[in-house]
Short mmCIF file of C-alpha atoms in Angstrom, two decimals:
data_model
loop_
_atom_site.label_atom_id
_atom_site.label_comp_id
_atom_site.label_asym_id
_atom_site.label_seq_id
_atom_site.Cartn_x
_atom_site.Cartn_y
_atom_site.Cartn_z
CA MET Q 1 51.78 -89.45 -59.24
CA SER Q 2 48.89 -88.38 -57.08
CA GLY Q 3 45.58 -90.20 -57.25
CA VAL Q 4 41.91 -89.44 -57.05
CA LEU Q 5 39.57 -89.01 -54.09
CA TYR Q 6 35.88 -89.51 -54.78
CA VAL Q 7 33.48 -88.27 -52.10
CA ILE Q 8 30.35 -90.16 -52.99
CA GLY Q 9 26.71 -89.71 -52.01
CA LEU Q 10 24.90 -93.05 -51.80
CA GLY Q 11 21.42 -91.53 -51.55
CA PRO Q 12 18.98 -92.15 -48.72
CA GLY Q 13 19.29 -95.93 -48.67
CA ASN Q 14 17.33 -97.32 -51.59
CA GLU Q 15 19.52 -98.92 -54.27
CA ARG Q 16 17.36 -97.38 -56.99
CA GLN Q 17 18.23 -93.90 -55.74
CA ILE Q 18 22.00 -94.28 -56.29
CA THR Q 19 23.00 -92.35 -59.42
CA PRO Q 20 24.94 -94.02 -62.26
CA GLU Q 21 27.69 -91.47 -61.63
CA ALA Q 22 28.04 -92.75 -58.05
CA ARG Q 23 28.07 -96.37 -59.28
CA GLU Q 24 30.88 -95.57 -61.72
CA ALA Q 25 32.93 -93.86 -59.02
CA ILE Q 26 32.47 -96.90 -56.77
CA ALA Q 27 33.54 -99.23 -59.58
CA LYS Q 28 36.73 -97.22 -60.16
CA SER Q 29 37.81 -97.00 -56.51
CA SER Q 30 40.07 -99.43 -54.65
CA HIS Q 31 39.63 -98.31 -51.03
CA PHE Q 32 36.41 -97.21 -49.31
CA PHE Q 33 36.27 -95.04 -46.22
CA GLY Q 34 33.11 -94.13 -44.36
CA TYR Q 35 30.82 -94.58 -41.40
CA LYS Q 36 30.28 -98.33 -41.03
CA PRO Q 37 26.58 -98.55 -42.04
CA TYR Q 38 27.31 -96.72 -45.30
CA VAL Q 39 30.39 -98.78 -46.19
CA GLU Q 40 28.35 -101.93 -45.48
CA ARG Q 41 25.81 -100.89 -48.12
CA LEU Q 42 28.48 -101.35 -50.83
CA GLN Q 43 28.79 -104.65 -52.62
CA LEU Q 44 32.54 -104.58 -53.11
CA ARG Q 45 34.61 -106.80 -55.39
CA ALA Q 46 37.37 -109.00 -54.02
CA ASP Q 47 39.98 -106.48 -55.15
CA GLN Q 48 38.29 -103.59 -53.28
CA THR Q 49 38.98 -102.81 -49.62
CA ALA Q 50 36.52 -101.43 -47.08
CA VAL Q 51 37.85 -99.26 -44.25
CA PRO Q 52 34.78 -98.65 -42.06
CA SER Q 53 34.99 -96.36 -39.05
CA ASP Q 54 32.84 -95.01 -36.24
CA ASN Q 55 30.77 -91.89 -36.54
CA ARG Q 56 32.35 -88.61 -35.34
CA GLU Q 57 35.78 -89.49 -36.70
CA GLU Q 58 35.32 -87.54 -39.89
CA LEU Q 59 38.59 -85.61 -39.96
CA ASP Q 60 40.78 -88.67 -39.22
CA ARG Q 61 38.88 -90.65 -41.83
CA ALA Q 62 39.31 -87.87 -44.42
CA GLY Q 63 43.04 -87.73 -43.67
CA ALA Q 64 43.51 -91.47 -44.03
CA ALA Q 65 41.68 -91.41 -47.39
CA LEU Q 66 43.72 -88.41 -48.61
CA THR Q 67 47.00 -90.10 -47.61
CA LEU Q 68 46.18 -93.16 -49.73
CA ALA Q 69 44.99 -90.99 -52.64
CA ALA Q 70 48.18 -88.89 -52.46
CA GLU Q 71 50.12 -92.14 -52.90
CA GLY Q 72 48.38 -92.64 -56.23
CA LYS Q 73 45.38 -94.76 -55.30
CA THR Q 74 41.80 -94.13 -56.42
CA VAL Q 75 40.00 -93.81 -53.11
CA ALA Q 76 36.34 -93.33 -52.16
CA VAL Q 77 34.84 -91.69 -49.11
CA VAL Q 78 31.16 -92.59 -48.93
CA SER Q 79 28.26 -90.79 -47.26
CA GLY Q 80 24.57 -91.53 -47.07
CA GLY Q 81 22.39 -89.05 -48.96
CA ASP Q 82 24.47 -86.24 -50.45
CA PRO Q 83 28.09 -85.94 -49.29
CA GLY Q 84 27.84 -82.13 -49.18
CA ILE Q 85 24.94 -81.90 -46.70
CA PHE Q 86 26.21 -82.41 -43.13
CA ALA Q 87 28.41 -85.21 -44.41
CA MET Q 88 31.95 -86.05 -45.48
CA ALA Q 89 32.68 -83.48 -48.21
CA SER Q 90 33.20 -80.64 -45.75
CA ALA Q 91 35.53 -82.77 -43.58
CA VAL Q 92 37.56 -83.75 -46.65
CA CYS Q 93 37.89 -80.10 -47.72
CA GLU Q 94 38.93 -79.13 -44.20
CA ALA Q 95 41.58 -81.87 -44.20
CA ILE Q 96 42.91 -80.64 -47.55
CA ASP Q 97 42.93 -77.06 -46.23
CA THR Q 98 44.76 -77.81 -42.99
CA GLY Q 99 46.75 -80.96 -43.79
CA PRO Q 100 50.04 -81.74 -45.57
CA GLU Q 101 50.75 -80.11 -48.93
CA ALA Q 102 50.66 -83.54 -50.63
CA TRP Q 103 46.91 -83.75 -49.99
CA LYS Q 104 46.42 -80.68 -52.21
CA THR Q 105 47.76 -82.69 -55.16
CA VAL Q 106 44.88 -85.17 -55.02
CA ALA Q 107 42.17 -84.85 -57.68
CA LEU Q 108 39.00 -84.23 -55.65
CA ARG Q 109 35.69 -85.39 -57.15
CA VAL Q 110 32.52 -84.86 -55.12
CA VAL Q 111 29.63 -86.96 -56.46
CA PRO Q 112 26.25 -85.58 -55.38
CA GLY Q 113 23.31 -87.68 -54.27
CA VAL Q 114 19.68 -87.47 -53.19
CA THR Q 115 19.86 -86.06 -49.67
CA ALA Q 116 17.47 -87.28 -46.96
CA MET Q 117 15.20 -84.23 -46.88
CA LEU Q 118 14.48 -84.57 -50.63
CA ALA Q 119 13.63 -88.26 -50.32
CA LEU Q 120 11.38 -87.65 -47.31
CA ALA Q 121 9.68 -84.67 -48.96
CA ALA Q 122 8.98 -86.74 -52.09
CA LYS Q 123 7.32 -89.46 -50.00
CA VAL Q 124 4.73 -87.08 -48.54
CA GLY Q 125 4.16 -84.65 -51.44
CA ALA Q 126 5.99 -81.34 -51.74
CA PRO Q 127 6.65 -79.85 -48.29
CA LEU Q 128 9.90 -78.22 -49.47
CA GLY Q 129 8.24 -76.58 -52.48
CA ALA Q 130 8.73 -73.05 -51.10
CA ASP Q 131 11.65 -71.28 -49.38
CA PHE Q 132 13.21 -73.40 -46.66
CA CYS Q 133 16.27 -73.83 -44.49
CA THR Q 134 18.27 -76.84 -43.41
CA ILE Q 135 19.73 -76.99 -39.91
CA SER Q 136 21.81 -79.62 -38.15
CA LEU Q 137 20.82 -79.85 -34.51
CA SER Q 138 24.22 -81.25 -33.57
CA ASP Q 139 26.09 -79.02 -31.15
CA ASN Q 140 29.23 -81.15 -31.31
CA LEU Q 141 31.03 -78.54 -33.43
CA LYS Q 142 28.91 -75.40 -33.07
CA PRO Q 143 27.58 -73.62 -29.99
CA TRP Q 144 23.98 -74.42 -29.05
CA ASN Q 145 23.15 -70.70 -28.82
CA ILE Q 146 23.88 -70.36 -32.57
CA ILE Q 147 21.42 -73.18 -33.27
CA GLU Q 148 18.76 -71.49 -31.11
CA LYS Q 149 19.31 -68.20 -32.90
CA ARG Q 150 18.98 -69.87 -36.31
CA LEU Q 151 15.76 -71.65 -35.30
CA ARG Q 152 14.21 -68.37 -34.12
CA LEU Q 153 15.23 -66.45 -37.24
CA ALA Q 154 14.08 -69.30 -39.49
CA ALA Q 155 10.66 -69.28 -37.82
CA GLU Q 156 10.45 -65.49 -38.14
CA ALA Q 157 11.38 -65.78 -41.83
CA GLU Q 158 8.54 -68.30 -42.29
CA PHE Q 159 10.96 -70.81 -43.79
CA SER Q 160 10.01 -74.46 -43.82
CA ILE Q 161 12.73 -76.09 -41.72
CA ALA Q 162 14.49 -79.37 -42.46
CA ILE Q 163 16.29 -80.75 -39.41
CA TYR Q 164 19.26 -83.13 -39.70
CA ASN Q 165 21.01 -84.88 -36.78
CA PRO Q 166 18.00 -84.25 -34.52
CA ILE Q 167 18.96 -86.40 -31.55
CA SER Q 168 21.48 -88.96 -30.30
CA LYS Q 169 22.46 -90.64 -27.04
CA ALA Q 170 25.00 -87.89 -26.45
CA ARG Q 171 22.48 -85.15 -27.39
CA PRO Q 172 19.21 -86.18 -25.71
CA TRP Q 173 17.55 -82.82 -24.84
CA GLN Q 174 18.25 -80.60 -27.87
CA LEU Q 175 15.32 -81.66 -30.02
CA ASP Q 176 12.60 -80.99 -27.43
CA LYS Q 177 14.31 -77.68 -26.70
CA ALA Q 178 14.17 -76.86 -30.43
CA PHE Q 179 10.44 -77.68 -30.56
CA ASN Q 180 9.84 -75.37 -27.59
CA ILE Q 181 11.73 -72.52 -29.24
CA LEU Q 182 9.67 -72.93 -32.41
CA ARG Q 183 6.43 -73.12 -30.38
CA GLU Q 184 7.17 -69.64 -29.00
CA ILE Q 185 6.93 -68.24 -32.53
CA LEU Q 186 4.84 -70.66 -34.60
CA PRO Q 187 1.26 -71.89 -34.03
CA GLY Q 188 0.91 -75.39 -32.58
CA GLU Q 189 -1.12 -76.67 -35.51
CA ILE Q 190 1.58 -76.37 -38.15
CA PRO Q 191 2.49 -79.77 -39.59
CA VAL Q 192 5.66 -81.66 -38.73
CA VAL Q 193 6.91 -84.64 -40.74
CA ILE Q 194 9.31 -87.17 -39.20
CA GLY Q 195 10.92 -89.73 -41.45
CA GLN Q 196 13.52 -92.44 -41.19
CA ALA Q 197 14.96 -95.18 -43.42
CA ILE Q 198 13.23 -93.61 -46.45
CA GLY Q 199 12.95 -96.08 -49.31
CA ARG Q 200 14.13 -99.00 -47.17
CA PRO Q 201 12.11 -101.93 -45.77
CA ASN Q 202 11.91 -100.31 -42.32
CA GLU Q 203 10.78 -96.91 -43.66
CA ALA Q 204 8.68 -94.99 -41.14
CA ILE Q 205 6.98 -91.64 -41.67
CA VAL Q 206 4.85 -89.75 -39.15
CA VAL Q 207 2.87 -86.60 -39.92
CA THR Q 208 1.98 -84.73 -36.74
CA THR Q 209 1.90 -81.13 -35.51
CA LEU Q 210 4.30 -78.84 -33.71
CA GLU Q 211 2.03 -78.97 -30.66
CA LYS Q 212 2.01 -82.76 -30.47
CA VAL Q 213 5.49 -83.75 -31.63
CA ARG Q 214 7.92 -85.10 -29.03
CA ALA Q 215 11.65 -85.82 -29.32
CA GLN Q 216 11.11 -89.48 -28.46
CA GLN Q 217 9.43 -89.91 -31.88
CA ALA Q 218 12.81 -89.35 -33.57
CA ASN Q 219 16.18 -91.06 -33.44
CA MET Q 220 19.64 -90.36 -34.85
CA ALA Q 221 18.57 -91.64 -38.28
CA SER Q 222 15.54 -89.35 -38.50
CA THR Q 223 15.04 -86.28 -40.66
CA LEU Q 224 12.34 -83.78 -39.69
CA LEU Q 225 10.45 -81.24 -41.74
CA ILE Q 226 8.78 -78.41 -39.80
CA GLY Q 227 6.05 -76.58 -41.65
CA THR Q 228 4.82 -73.03 -41.98
CA ARG Q 229 1.37 -71.50 -41.55
CA LEU Q 230 0.85 -72.05 -45.28
CA TRP Q 231 1.53 -75.79 -45.47
CA ARG Q 232 -1.47 -77.91 -46.45
CA VAL Q 233 -2.22 -81.48 -45.37
CA ILE Q 234 -4.85 -83.01 -47.65
CA SER Q 235 -6.62 -86.36 -47.93
CA ILE Q 236 -6.39 -88.46 -51.08
CA TYR Q 237 -7.49 -92.01 -51.76
CA ASN Q 238 -4.23 -93.90 -52.20
CA ALA Q 239 -2.02 -92.51 -49.44
CA PRO Q 240 -2.33 -91.57 -45.75
CA CYS Q 241 -2.13 -87.90 -46.72
CA VAL Q 242 -0.34 -85.40 -48.94
CA VAL Q 243 1.65 -82.54 -47.39
CA TYR Q 244 2.76 -79.58 -49.47
CA ALA Q 245 4.04 -76.03 -49.32
CA PRO Q 246 1.96 -73.89 -51.69
CA ARG Q 247 3.91 -71.99 -54.32
CA SER Q 248 1.99 -68.80 -53.55
CA VAL Q 249 2.32 -66.51 -50.56
CA PRO Q 250 -0.77 -64.34 -49.93
CA GLY Q 251 -0.33 -60.90 -51.44
CA GLY Q 252 1.98 -62.20 -54.13
CA GLU Q 253 -0.37 -63.25 -56.90
CA LYS Q 254 -0.12 -61.01 -59.95
CA MET H 1 -9.90 -97.38 -62.59
CA SER H 2 -7.68 -94.45 -61.77
CA GLY H 3 -4.06 -94.37 -62.91
CA VAL H 4 -0.71 -93.20 -61.67
CA LEU H 5 0.98 -89.81 -61.77
CA TYR H 6 4.76 -89.80 -61.46
CA VAL H 7 6.38 -86.44 -60.70
CA ILE H 8 9.95 -87.11 -61.73
CA GLY H 9 13.20 -85.29 -61.01
CA LEU H 10 15.63 -85.56 -63.92
CA GLY H 11 18.61 -84.20 -62.01
CA PRO H 12 20.65 -81.17 -63.06
CA GLY H 13 21.15 -82.18 -66.68
CA ASN H 14 23.81 -84.88 -66.80
CA GLU H 15 22.46 -88.28 -67.85
CA ARG H 16 24.63 -90.00 -65.26
CA GLN H 17 22.86 -88.10 -62.48
CA ILE H 18 19.40 -89.52 -63.28
CA THR H 19 18.52 -92.17 -60.69
CA PRO H 20 17.47 -95.70 -61.73
CA GLU H 21 14.15 -95.00 -59.95
CA ALA H 22 13.53 -92.05 -62.29
CA ARG H 23 14.48 -94.15 -65.32
CA GLU H 24 11.99 -96.85 -64.29
CA ALA H 25 9.21 -94.30 -63.81
CA ILE H 26 9.95 -92.87 -67.27
CA ALA H 27 9.86 -96.37 -68.78
CA LYS H 28 6.44 -97.06 -67.23
CA SER H 29 4.76 -93.81 -68.29
CA SER H 30 2.82 -93.18 -71.48
CA HIS H 31 2.42 -89.37 -71.44
CA PHE H 32 5.02 -86.78 -70.43
CA PHE H 33 4.20 -83.25 -69.26
CA GLY H 34 6.74 -80.59 -68.48
CA TYR H 35 8.59 -77.45 -69.40
CA LYS H 36 9.85 -77.97 -72.96
CA PRO H 37 13.63 -78.17 -72.26
CA TYR H 38 13.04 -80.93 -69.69
CA VAL H 39 10.68 -82.97 -71.87
CA GLU H 40 13.20 -82.68 -74.70
CA ARG H 41 15.83 -84.36 -72.53
CA LEU H 42 13.79 -87.60 -72.59
CA GLN H 43 14.47 -90.24 -75.22
CA LEU H 44 10.92 -91.45 -75.60
CA ARG H 45 9.76 -94.64 -77.33
CA ALA H 46 7.35 -94.52 -80.27
CA ASP H 47 4.46 -95.48 -77.94
CA GLN H 48 5.19 -92.60 -75.53
CA THR H 49 3.77 -89.10 -76.00
CA ALA H 50 5.45 -85.82 -75.07
CA VAL H 51 3.24 -82.86 -74.07
CA PRO H 52 5.73 -79.97 -73.67
CA SER H 53 4.56 -76.59 -72.45
CA ASP H 54 5.91 -73.15 -71.66
CA ASN H 55 7.28 -72.18 -68.30
CA ARG H 56 4.88 -70.50 -65.85
CA GLU H 57 1.97 -72.75 -66.82
CA GLU H 58 2.51 -75.15 -63.94
CA LEU H 59 -1.04 -75.39 -62.63
CA ASP H 60 -2.61 -75.99 -66.06
CA ARG H 61 0.06 -78.55 -66.84
CA ALA H 62 -0.56 -80.34 -63.53
CA GLY H 63 -4.29 -80.40 -64.21
CA ALA H 64 -3.88 -81.83 -67.69
CA ALA H 65 -1.61 -84.57 -66.36
CA LEU H 66 -4.03 -85.38 -63.50
CA THR H 67 -6.96 -85.58 -65.90
CA LEU H 68 -5.20 -88.20 -68.02
CA ALA H 69 -4.06 -90.11 -64.93
CA ALA H 70 -7.60 -90.08 -63.50
CA GLU H 71 -8.70 -91.75 -66.75
CA GLY H 72 -6.38 -94.66 -65.95
CA LYS H 73 -3.19 -93.68 -67.74
CA THR H 74 0.30 -93.81 -66.25
CA VAL H 75 1.44 -90.23 -66.65
CA ALA H 76 4.70 -88.44 -65.91
CA VAL H 77 5.32 -84.81 -65.04
CA VAL H 78 9.03 -84.09 -65.33
CA SER H 79 11.17 -81.42 -63.68
CA GLY H 80 14.87 -80.66 -63.85
CA GLY H 81 16.74 -81.31 -60.61
CA ASP H 82 14.39 -82.42 -57.83
CA PRO H 83 10.65 -82.00 -58.48
CA GLY H 84 10.05 -80.86 -54.89
CA ILE H 85 12.40 -77.85 -54.94
CA PHE H 86 10.72 -74.90 -56.71
CA ALA H 87 9.39 -77.30 -59.31
CA MET H 88 6.33 -79.29 -60.33
CA ALA H 89 5.53 -81.35 -57.20
CA SER H 90 4.01 -78.40 -55.36
CA ALA H 91 1.88 -77.40 -58.38
CA VAL H 92 0.62 -81.00 -58.71
CA CYS H 93 -0.30 -81.12 -55.02
CA GLU H 94 -2.09 -77.78 -55.32
CA ALA H 95 -4.05 -79.05 -58.31
CA ILE H 96 -5.06 -82.17 -56.37
CA ASP H 97 -6.04 -80.02 -53.39
CA THR H 98 -8.17 -77.55 -55.34
CA GLY H 99 -9.29 -79.57 -58.38
CA PRO H 100 -12.03 -82.13 -59.12
CA GLU H 101 -12.52 -85.03 -56.69
CA ALA H 102 -11.43 -87.50 -59.42
CA TRP H 103 -7.88 -86.14 -59.21
CA LYS H 104 -7.69 -87.32 -55.58
CA THR H 105 -8.09 -90.92 -56.80
CA VAL H 106 -4.80 -90.81 -58.73
CA ALA H 107 -1.84 -92.65 -57.19
CA LEU H 108 0.77 -89.91 -56.71
CA ARG H 109 4.45 -90.92 -56.84
CA VAL H 110 7.05 -88.18 -56.44
CA VAL H 111 10.51 -89.38 -57.56
CA PRO H 112 13.29 -87.28 -56.03
CA GLY H 113 16.41 -86.16 -57.87
CA VAL H 114 19.68 -84.31 -57.43
CA THR H 115 18.65 -80.66 -57.17
CA ALA H 116 20.80 -77.91 -58.75
CA MET H 117 22.32 -76.56 -55.54
CA LEU H 118 23.68 -80.02 -54.63
CA ALA H 119 25.24 -80.52 -58.07
CA LEU H 120 26.80 -77.05 -58.01
CA ALA H 121 28.06 -77.46 -54.44
CA ALA H 122 29.68 -80.80 -55.36
CA LYS H 123 31.53 -79.18 -58.27
CA VAL H 124 33.28 -76.64 -56.04
CA GLY H 125 33.76 -78.62 -52.81
CA ALA H 126 31.35 -78.42 -49.90
CA PRO H 127 29.86 -74.92 -49.63
CA LEU H 128 26.56 -76.30 -48.26
CA GLY H 129 28.27 -78.37 -45.56
CA ALA H 130 26.84 -76.24 -42.74
CA ASP H 131 23.38 -74.77 -42.03
CA PHE H 132 21.89 -73.10 -45.09
CA CYS H 133 18.69 -71.82 -46.62
CA THR H 134 17.23 -72.03 -50.09
CA ILE H 135 15.30 -69.08 -51.51
CA SER H 136 13.57 -68.56 -54.85
CA LEU H 137 14.00 -64.97 -55.99
CA SER H 138 10.86 -65.17 -58.12
CA ASP H 139 8.20 -62.72 -57.03
CA ASN H 140 5.66 -64.09 -59.49
CA LEU H 141 3.70 -65.78 -56.69
CA LYS H 142 5.01 -64.19 -53.49
CA PRO H 143 5.42 -60.54 -52.54
CA TRP H 144 8.90 -59.09 -52.99
CA ASN H 145 8.89 -57.73 -49.43
CA ILE H 146 8.71 -61.32 -48.11
CA ILE H 147 11.80 -62.17 -50.16
CA GLU H 148 13.65 -59.15 -48.80
CA LYS H 149 12.70 -60.10 -45.25
CA ARG H 150 13.93 -63.66 -45.76
CA LEU H 151 17.25 -62.50 -47.21
CA ARG H 152 17.84 -60.20 -44.23
CA LEU H 153 16.95 -62.85 -41.66
CA ALA H 154 19.04 -65.47 -43.49
CA ALA H 155 22.08 -63.17 -43.42
CA GLU H 156 21.50 -62.43 -39.72
CA ALA H 157 21.25 -66.17 -39.05
CA GLU H 158 24.60 -66.66 -40.83
CA PHE H 159 23.05 -69.25 -43.14
CA SER H 160 24.76 -70.03 -46.41
CA ILE H 161 22.14 -69.06 -49.01
CA ALA H 162 21.26 -70.99 -52.16
CA ILE H 163 19.32 -68.86 -54.66
CA TYR H 164 17.03 -70.37 -57.28
CA ASN H 165 15.26 -68.45 -60.07
CA PRO H 166 17.67 -65.51 -59.67
CA ILE H 167 16.72 -63.49 -62.72
CA SER H 168 14.64 -63.52 -65.90
CA LYS H 169 13.53 -61.10 -68.62
CA ALA H 170 10.39 -60.36 -66.59
CA ARG H 171 12.38 -59.98 -63.35
CA PRO H 172 15.49 -57.99 -64.28
CA TRP H 173 16.23 -55.95 -61.11
CA GLN H 174 15.57 -58.36 -58.26
CA LEU H 175 18.98 -60.05 -58.14
CA ASP H 176 21.04 -56.85 -57.84
CA LYS H 177 18.56 -55.65 -55.22
CA ALA H 178 19.11 -58.92 -53.31
CA PHE H 179 22.90 -58.48 -53.46
CA ASN H 180 22.52 -54.95 -52.07
CA ILE H 181 20.35 -56.16 -49.19
CA LEU H 182 22.93 -58.80 -48.31
CA ARG H 183 25.78 -56.27 -48.58
CA GLU H 184 24.10 -54.21 -45.84
CA ILE H 185 24.59 -57.12 -43.42
CA LEU H 186 27.45 -59.23 -44.75
CA PRO H 187 31.07 -58.27 -45.51
CA GLY H 188 31.92 -57.75 -49.17
CA GLU H 189 34.62 -60.40 -49.20
CA ILE H 190 32.38 -63.38 -48.55
CA PRO H 191 32.45 -65.83 -51.46
CA VAL H 192 29.67 -66.18 -54.01
CA VAL H 193 29.41 -69.11 -56.42
CA ILE H 194 27.39 -68.84 -59.65
CA GLY H 195 26.75 -71.98 -61.64
CA GLN H 196 24.78 -72.99 -64.67
CA ALA H 197 24.35 -76.11 -66.82
CA ILE H 198 26.13 -78.18 -64.18
CA GLY H 199 27.40 -81.48 -65.59
CA ARG H 200 26.55 -80.46 -69.17
CA PRO H 201 28.88 -79.47 -72.02
CA ASN H 202 28.18 -75.76 -71.49
CA GLU H 203 28.77 -75.91 -67.72
CA ALA H 204 29.98 -72.59 -66.32
CA ILE H 205 30.97 -71.84 -62.74
CA VAL H 206 32.23 -68.54 -61.37
CA VAL H 207 33.59 -68.00 -57.87
CA THR H 208 33.54 -64.35 -56.90
CA THR H 209 32.66 -62.22 -53.87
CA LEU H 210 29.58 -60.42 -52.62
CA GLU H 211 31.31 -57.11 -53.29
CA LYS H 212 32.11 -57.93 -56.92
CA VAL H 213 29.15 -59.99 -58.05
CA ARG H 214 26.67 -58.43 -60.50
CA ALA H 215 23.29 -59.67 -61.68
CA GLN H 216 24.45 -59.72 -65.30
CA GLN H 217 26.71 -62.69 -64.43
CA ALA H 218 23.59 -64.85 -63.91
CA ASN H 219 20.70 -65.90 -66.10
CA MET H 220 17.44 -67.77 -65.58
CA ALA H 221 19.29 -71.12 -65.59
CA SER H 222 21.75 -70.08 -62.89
CA THR H 223 21.92 -71.20 -59.28
CA LEU H 224 23.83 -69.06 -56.79
CA LEU H 225 25.45 -69.92 -53.48
CA ILE H 226 26.14 -67.01 -51.14
CA GLY H 227 28.66 -67.70 -48.41
CA THR H 228 29.13 -66.81 -44.78
CA ARG H 229 32.08 -65.28 -42.92
CA LEU H 230 33.30 -68.81 -42.24
CA TRP H 231 33.47 -70.12 -45.82
CA ARG H 232 36.96 -70.96 -47.04
CA VAL H 233 38.28 -70.71 -50.61
CA ILE H 234 41.49 -72.71 -50.96
CA SER H 235 43.95 -73.45 -53.75
CA ILE H 236 44.68 -77.00 -54.83
CA TYR H 237 46.63 -78.35 -57.78
CA ASN H 238 43.94 -79.95 -59.96
CA ALA H 239 41.06 -77.47 -59.82
CA PRO H 240 40.59 -73.69 -59.98
CA CYS H 241 39.77 -73.70 -56.26
CA VAL H 242 37.86 -75.49 -53.53
CA VAL H 243 35.09 -73.72 -51.64
CA TYR H 244 33.72 -75.14 -48.40
CA ALA H 245 31.70 -74.33 -45.32
CA PRO H 246 33.63 -75.57 -42.27
CA ARG H 247 31.75 -77.97 -40.00
CA SER H 248 32.82 -76.00 -36.94
CA VAL H 249 31.52 -72.67 -35.72
CA PRO H 250 33.94 -70.85 -33.33
CA GLY H 251 33.03 -71.46 -29.73
CA GLY H 252 31.51 -74.82 -30.54
CA GLU H 253 34.45 -77.20 -30.31
CA LYS H 254 34.18 -79.51 -27.34
#
């Protein structure tokens, strides 16, 4: 009898942002696959087995998890944030699509979570309160020219832009290149928010502008939010600032 | 002494998708503002007061909540899903920005949640696993021509498209118009997912195509996911189908 594969979102890193549904799926699973830092966030019982792996081994990891699940085990693949946003759910689906027929017998259960851009946006106000797009800057699996095209069209569409996977040792120049592309279309004064480790002890958030921002302010754990001409940065008494995207676009009030 | 205003995301509707952080914020608050169906989802104590209101009264609702909080109360404004995605956080920030100085003394705490598109995506696989954009089809506060422009540019960018606020009694024609705009650019066979009441007893999900989809299949509680040429719909044994956006874009494999 075939088993179950949970693909679980652990949220951005704060224990209090893990849903009860995710907790239940963790409690039911016997084997845990995932990128090492995420697997290490689990407090597993003695009868549960962690199978951590390096980053960029998603398809192998998905296959190993599906093989165990096809044998009848209840298996978990864990991601930070939401598993469907630049994370393991797509790799698991691809493995099911292209792998052995037995993997199609597994009961697939994707458990959503609070993805990084939502947690970061909440910390600063409501910068994603109007139309936006979400782009991974990783060109490991897609051509860089597609990313450039999407950045240009997103800026022309006046979308707020959430950027995932902004930079890594293997991808050192892409983020500054992306800023330069956006600067060709957008004014330098639009706000940019950089966040990492949201909700964790080492949380760091910077609010700057498109003119001033530099790639060295981000790392592979950062999420960025690029504003529009309409974003507002306001001063309040109990926080460094509040950043929000107004609900209204000029000309639209009825 | 000024109080606290929580802006809380209740998730898509399933109790098990409400984060512990949201539960704690609810437990600490004395007054609850929000659109009636969301406030009714709360199981309040006898010492807690619900102040439900109609939809489309966001700014008044935000102001009333801020007034109480500025008087020292711990107040909650609740939204379904995530409060930062086409929900109350932006209206609260706008009220703080444009309202009396006393409202700027309130401690603002936005509590993120699982937004509808993430819950829907998880139910069908991983359709948001690649670059995507999120568009509200409501032209109550933005001009319709901006929405049309964004749909066209999103299709040209080959973004998956999540659509919020697709249709309502006051906005009956916009969704079919949006489908027609997308049909001018995208092939008719690309997948479209329509979901409502995700995780609730009356959950309903339809997987169709851009060619076949009609506005009458959606209502004001629906979220839609429009695919790209790369989306895959596959058959497995324990679900109607799995829909996913591949991680790879042709030409990008290294």
